[in-house]
XYZ file of C-alpha atoms in Angstrom:
432
model
C 155.277 75.023 110.049
C 153.476 76.194 113.150
C 152.108 79.534 113.820
C 150.942 81.941 116.787
C 147.906 83.810 116.690
C 149.938 86.963 117.295
C 151.818 86.437 114.212
C 148.935 85.328 112.461
C 147.348 88.405 113.809
C 150.654 90.176 112.499
C 149.521 89.047 108.828
C 146.269 90.071 109.142
C 147.168 93.564 110.200
C 149.762 93.953 107.497
C 147.658 92.664 104.975
C 144.065 94.275 105.511
C 146.996 97.911 105.986
C 147.862 96.809 102.256
C 144.504 96.237 100.758
C 142.904 99.121 102.292
C 146.321 101.020 100.167
C 145.260 99.199 96.932
C 141.615 100.067 97.608
C 142.122 102.975 98.381
C 144.101 104.103 95.471
C 141.505 102.919 92.861
C 138.646 104.577 94.252
C 141.003 107.570 93.966
C 141.816 107.053 90.625
C 138.105 106.266 90.012
C 137.026 109.150 91.179
C 139.557 111.550 91.211
C 139.202 112.552 94.567
C 140.732 110.642 97.947
C 137.898 107.995 98.514
C 138.240 105.124 101.784
C 136.519 102.471 100.038
C 136.864 100.452 103.629
C 134.139 99.376 105.246
C 135.750 100.274 108.593
C 137.296 103.747 108.728
C 140.744 103.165 109.967
C 143.310 101.952 106.961
C 142.193 98.553 107.170
C 140.151 96.183 104.763
C 139.938 93.204 106.739
C 138.301 90.845 103.938
C 142.435 91.157 102.340
C 143.460 90.149 105.720
C 141.448 87.442 106.336
C 142.408 85.897 102.695
C 146.268 86.300 103.216
C 145.849 84.433 107.288
C 143.249 81.678 105.380
C 145.672 81.033 102.575
C 148.960 80.751 104.362
C 147.408 78.024 106.948
C 145.818 76.526 104.320
C 147.696 76.628 100.969
C 151.669 77.353 102.617
C 152.530 73.410 101.821
C 151.418 74.326 98.021
C 154.679 76.663 97.930
C 156.738 74.130 95.709
C 153.780 73.193 93.470
C 153.109 77.167 91.993
C 150.700 75.931 89.829
C 148.558 74.364 92.286
C 149.310 77.729 94.455
C 147.835 79.714 91.858
C 144.498 78.080 91.859
C 144.481 77.445 95.460
C 144.498 81.656 96.124
C 142.457 81.993 93.199
C 139.825 79.795 94.319
C 139.943 81.073 97.874
C 140.424 84.440 97.415
C 137.265 84.122 95.154
C 135.104 83.042 97.350
C 136.160 85.334 99.711
C 135.009 88.155 97.661
C 131.690 86.449 96.787
C 131.066 85.799 100.582
C 131.810 89.301 101.651
C 129.762 90.970 98.903
C 126.782 88.780 100.136
C 127.360 88.986 103.704
C 127.060 93.383 103.303
C 123.882 93.106 101.050
C 122.483 91.058 103.867
C 123.443 93.438 106.040
C 122.566 96.586 103.906
C 119.940 95.196 101.204
C 122.227 96.454 98.665
C 125.397 95.123 96.481
C 128.314 97.368 97.363
C 129.813 96.357 93.943
C 128.979 95.291 90.997
C 130.725 93.757 88.204
C 128.071 93.099 85.736
C 129.472 94.888 83.257
C 132.374 92.939 83.098
C 133.255 89.899 81.107
C 132.769 86.260 82.903
C 131.478 87.822 85.932
C 129.039 85.700 88.143
C 126.328 87.072 90.509
C 127.732 90.432 89.909
C 130.097 90.025 92.582
C 133.671 88.001 91.197
C 134.841 88.144 87.386
C 137.639 86.346 85.509
C 140.188 89.049 85.515
C 139.746 89.376 89.299
C 140.167 85.795 90.126
C 142.969 85.924 88.174
C 144.461 89.133 89.881
C 144.045 87.626 93.463
C 145.401 84.113 92.404
C 148.742 85.870 91.491
C 148.664 88.323 94.755
C 148.018 85.592 96.416
C 150.234 83.202 95.472
C 152.763 85.835 95.722
C 151.989 86.792 99.211
C 152.066 82.970 100.375
C 155.595 82.203 99.092
C 157.192 85.599 99.323
C 155.335 88.550 101.244
C 154.594 85.997 104.602
C 158.382 84.876 105.113
C 159.289 88.815 104.458
C 156.552 90.050 106.969
C 157.648 87.299 109.629
C 160.937 87.718 109.282
C 160.059 91.788 110.474
C 158.031 90.500 113.272
C 160.593 88.875 114.704
C 163.195 91.285 114.436
C 160.962 93.802 116.968
C 162.409 92.907 120.638
C 159.479 91.068 122.705
C 156.639 92.329 124.126
C 157.217 95.231 121.606
C 155.160 93.137 118.665
C 152.275 91.590 120.835
C 151.581 94.998 122.383
C 151.148 96.514 118.698
C 149.336 93.662 117.189
C 146.954 93.733 119.953
C 146.484 97.379 120.421
C 145.320 97.654 116.807
C 143.190 94.518 116.963
C 141.435 96.305 119.634
C 141.169 99.719 117.963
C 140.204 97.426 114.646
C 137.206 95.543 116.661
C 136.216 99.312 118.095
C 136.090 100.614 113.865
C 133.840 98.091 113.028
C 131.630 98.231 115.494
C 131.015 101.463 115.041
C 130.862 100.963 110.994
C 128.152 98.026 111.653
C 126.494 100.726 113.846
C 126.647 103.315 110.773
C 125.306 99.848 108.308
C 122.377 99.202 110.206
C 121.588 103.268 111.033
C 121.597 103.408 106.918
C 119.299 100.134 106.339
C 116.921 101.717 109.028
C 116.316 104.445 106.173
C 117.574 107.447 108.890
C 115.942 106.429 111.802
C 117.399 107.685 115.470
C 120.651 105.614 116.071
C 119.816 106.264 120.286
C 116.471 105.964 120.804
C 116.723 103.142 122.856
C 119.687 104.822 124.700
C 118.096 107.413 127.036
C 120.214 106.467 129.548
C 123.434 107.428 128.626
C 124.553 111.316 129.475
C 123.733 113.951 126.218
C 127.331 114.277 126.049
C 128.117 110.488 125.444
C 124.949 110.304 123.150
C 126.011 113.491 120.976
C 129.701 112.047 120.125
C 128.193 108.556 119.884
C 125.792 110.002 116.936
C 128.308 112.346 115.276
C 131.001 109.490 115.081
C 128.114 107.460 113.245
C 127.007 110.300 111.438
C 130.156 110.661 109.965
C 130.931 107.395 109.206
C 127.683 107.137 107.488
C 128.911 110.182 105.396
C 132.500 108.037 104.115
C 130.301 105.492 103.571
C 127.816 107.280 101.157
C 130.734 108.852 99.342
C 132.751 105.565 98.456
C 129.480 102.959 97.959
C 126.591 105.879 96.714
C 124.406 102.552 96.383
C 123.854 102.042 100.019
C 121.901 104.938 100.547
C 119.119 104.176 98.291
C 116.071 102.954 100.051
C 115.393 98.605 99.700
C 112.780 97.844 97.874
C 112.444 94.839 100.786
C 109.597 94.532 102.938
C 110.043 93.292 106.467
C 107.126 91.499 107.084
C 105.227 90.732 110.647
C 102.727 88.560 111.909
C 104.912 85.898 111.902
C 107.221 84.232 114.091
C 110.805 84.483 112.194
C 109.135 85.565 109.037
C 111.503 86.540 106.433
C 115.237 85.270 106.773
C 116.426 86.926 110.214
C 118.066 85.957 113.120
C 115.249 83.528 114.152
C 115.075 81.811 111.383
C 118.261 81.264 110.224
C 118.535 79.408 114.140
C 116.065 77.276 113.683
C 117.395 76.075 110.284
C 120.888 75.570 111.941
C 119.150 73.522 114.645
C 117.169 71.595 112.400
C 120.120 71.069 109.740
C 122.038 69.884 112.449
C 119.916 67.380 114.167
C 118.852 66.238 110.396
C 122.902 65.929 108.839
C 123.663 63.816 112.235
C 121.129 61.285 111.342
C 121.784 60.991 107.793
C 125.087 60.551 108.620
C 124.158 57.720 111.243
C 122.470 56.033 108.233
C 124.778 56.715 105.441
C 127.271 54.970 107.859
C 125.228 52.129 108.420
C 124.237 51.440 105.111
C 128.084 51.871 103.693
C 129.922 50.540 106.599
C 127.294 48.151 108.193
C 127.905 49.410 111.472
C 126.014 52.365 113.920
C 128.440 55.020 114.602
C 128.083 58.188 116.158
C 128.336 61.134 113.877
C 127.620 63.756 116.372
C 129.867 67.208 116.815
C 128.579 67.851 120.301
C 129.129 65.876 123.111
C 125.106 66.199 124.459
C 122.625 65.448 121.506
C 123.040 64.280 118.029
C 124.101 67.168 116.387
C 126.482 67.991 113.421
C 127.641 71.549 113.350
C 128.883 70.974 110.093
C 125.867 70.231 108.548
C 123.953 73.136 110.821
C 125.862 75.716 109.735
C 126.157 74.744 105.782
C 122.595 75.198 106.106
C 122.194 78.521 108.129
C 124.926 80.055 105.567
C 123.930 78.683 102.700
C 120.239 79.864 103.365
C 121.585 83.542 103.961
C 123.747 83.654 100.876
C 121.666 82.141 99.014
C 118.059 83.394 99.844
C 117.871 86.525 97.542
C 118.784 84.035 94.853
C 116.182 81.111 95.168
C 114.614 82.276 91.876
C 117.814 81.850 89.792
C 117.902 79.284 87.972
C 119.399 75.579 89.179
C 122.765 76.000 87.400
C 123.530 78.995 88.968
C 122.825 77.465 92.782
C 124.368 74.502 91.940
C 128.029 76.316 90.723
C 127.637 78.040 93.856
C 126.588 75.357 96.302
C 129.939 73.385 94.816
C 132.551 76.189 95.204
C 130.900 77.114 98.523
C 130.715 73.712 99.789
C 134.440 72.892 98.702
C 135.499 75.725 100.236
C 133.725 75.326 103.766
C 134.451 71.935 103.910
C 138.341 72.668 103.807
C 137.735 75.475 106.349
C 136.335 73.418 108.529
C 138.610 70.671 108.374
C 141.909 72.809 109.040
C 140.069 74.945 111.645
C 138.843 71.665 113.828
C 142.726 70.094 113.283
C 143.927 73.326 114.613
C 142.112 74.321 117.202
C 140.976 70.609 118.545
C 143.866 68.541 116.837
C 141.797 66.374 115.529
C 141.204 65.158 112.183
C 137.211 64.322 111.983
C 137.262 63.053 107.883
C 140.039 62.217 105.338
C 139.282 61.814 101.643
C 142.927 61.054 100.281
C 141.933 57.625 99.101
C 139.171 59.200 96.921
C 140.284 60.466 93.079
C 140.265 64.508 92.556
C 141.111 65.360 96.736
C 143.022 68.470 98.579
C 145.262 67.216 101.225
C 142.345 64.987 102.469
C 140.163 67.716 103.439
C 137.805 67.823 100.355
C 137.725 65.922 96.887
C 135.505 66.828 93.598
C 132.783 64.334 94.265
C 131.780 65.627 97.450
C 132.006 69.308 95.986
C 129.565 68.065 93.135
C 127.286 67.211 96.016
C 127.102 69.737 98.152
C 126.291 71.519 94.674
C 123.545 69.349 94.190
C 122.535 69.721 98.080
C 122.353 73.465 97.825
C 119.830 73.361 94.599
C 117.560 70.532 96.424
C 117.576 72.641 99.702
C 116.891 75.830 97.980
C 114.398 74.803 95.578
C 112.863 72.241 97.343
C 113.019 71.807 101.271
C 113.729 75.486 102.626
C 110.373 76.607 101.420
C 108.501 73.829 103.329
C 110.814 73.573 106.305
C 110.704 77.893 106.716
C 106.888 77.822 106.439
C 106.742 74.968 109.569
C 108.963 77.456 111.429
C 106.791 79.952 110.551
C 103.668 78.149 112.150
C 105.120 78.342 115.587
C 103.424 80.574 117.711
C 105.105 83.925 118.588
C 105.896 83.847 122.334
C 106.234 80.509 122.453
C 109.261 80.390 119.773
C 111.046 83.684 121.292
C 110.925 81.698 124.616
C 112.081 78.165 122.742
C 115.300 80.217 120.468
C 116.289 81.571 123.516
C 116.723 78.443 125.249
C 118.296 76.481 122.215
C 120.315 79.124 122.160
C 121.869 78.991 125.631
C 121.942 74.855 125.402
C 123.595 74.748 122.180
C 126.109 77.689 123.164
C 126.237 75.158 126.430
C 127.171 72.286 124.362
C 129.340 73.674 122.126
C 131.784 75.179 125.255
C 132.080 71.506 126.919
C 132.367 69.857 123.208
C 135.086 71.644 122.910
C 137.231 71.504 126.495
C 136.279 67.879 125.692
C 138.172 67.770 122.822
C 141.223 69.840 123.527
C 141.391 67.657 126.912
C 141.157 64.650 125.113
C 143.905 65.219 122.724
C 146.189 67.083 125.447
C 145.464 64.057 127.417
C 147.359 61.811 124.674
C 151.172 61.623 126.300
C 150.668 65.233 127.800
C 150.571 66.855 131.334
C 147.704 65.457 133.814
C 144.463 67.539 134.457
C 145.908 70.353 137.090
C 142.731 72.821 136.788
C 139.298 72.364 138.124
C 138.010 72.522 134.538
C 140.372 70.047 133.463
C 139.563 67.631 136.545
C 135.779 67.717 135.431
C 135.973 67.260 131.641
C 138.790 64.545 132.326
C 136.086 62.830 134.960
C 132.947 62.900 132.981
C 134.427 62.830 129.151
C 137.222 60.128 129.533
C 139.377 58.338 126.584
C 136.112 56.125 126.022
C 133.245 57.619 126.532
C 135.044 60.507 123.291
C 136.378 57.647 121.282
C 132.399 56.620 121.219
C 131.661 59.826 120.502
C 134.393 60.949 117.687
C 134.853 57.022 116.588
C 136.512 58.689 113.486
C 138.885 61.655 115.507
C 142.175 60.976 114.474
C 144.931 62.969 116.939
C 147.570 64.842 115.022
């Protein structure tokens, strides 16, 4: 079943609200006083909404297979919970929750007890809940649902922006959040500081650990030192380039032909590989000293989930299927398979333990000024490359029995990226 963006956002808001109620009840019982445990101040826990939408998009076809639906929901919810915990730790350098005292926990962020709970709740939502909530959505006369959804989304985005500002203020150990805002009027400045301070107090009450000073010491002196934006961008760029080269050589050795494996129309870059390298580094950076089996397990589940999400995303947005593993044993919908998931786990160990330290050292050798200038030039180029590639893929799909180009940008794309050229750049793409 196809869903509109507004319908998916409706489900996202519904489950974000239900998740907030669940967290508030748990926090209130635990602390014996009302506790808002959400990242945002409003009555929303976006992670629940994200999980619900991802499950609906990727697992709706399994509603007639309860066992596989249960397993899929448990795995996806667990990966999302682990990813969220790691992301929040990266933002504030502290764990926001810790399950280390529970049996069968992993990394303190996930445990078997909650995995089973999320599996039950997720399966119930996909099988029954979403049908009910979409039925309610259709009962409301248009355009009221769209107005409600987009108004609440705007409010949530503003709320999240304020919450992020509070997190970075806490991360800065209480430095003045407005020291770079001298041009703002004093009233706006005082209002902004007041709002951020309120959010900080709320977060500190719900998660006292985030106020503790981090032991992490920020290094200075070298370009891209540590694991910040500049380091991650260069790793993304390097991973995208090397991933394309690796896949090209692999196809030559296994299929006997040279073919393009690039994700973009300009340059040999595989975005899937680049993002995988950047995300894996950001999430596993603090775990790089842990045993290989720890990294392997994370890499296996995280890599499989990442590849599955990429497959669904490209099919939904571009109408293209870039890989199909249906002929490989133990596959899930042709999007992932167990063997390649193990490859992701092995790749995670090799990357974090062996390759990352060397690549990190090479990047830090770039002169600072030249590094900053080159980074932003490449950021602009890669952004333009991805935008043009997205437009070319959209038109490539629409030209297949669709209307002729009408607007100026469509005509430009069709002239410069006709079917022959797109077939050469994306030889394995299958339209659906």
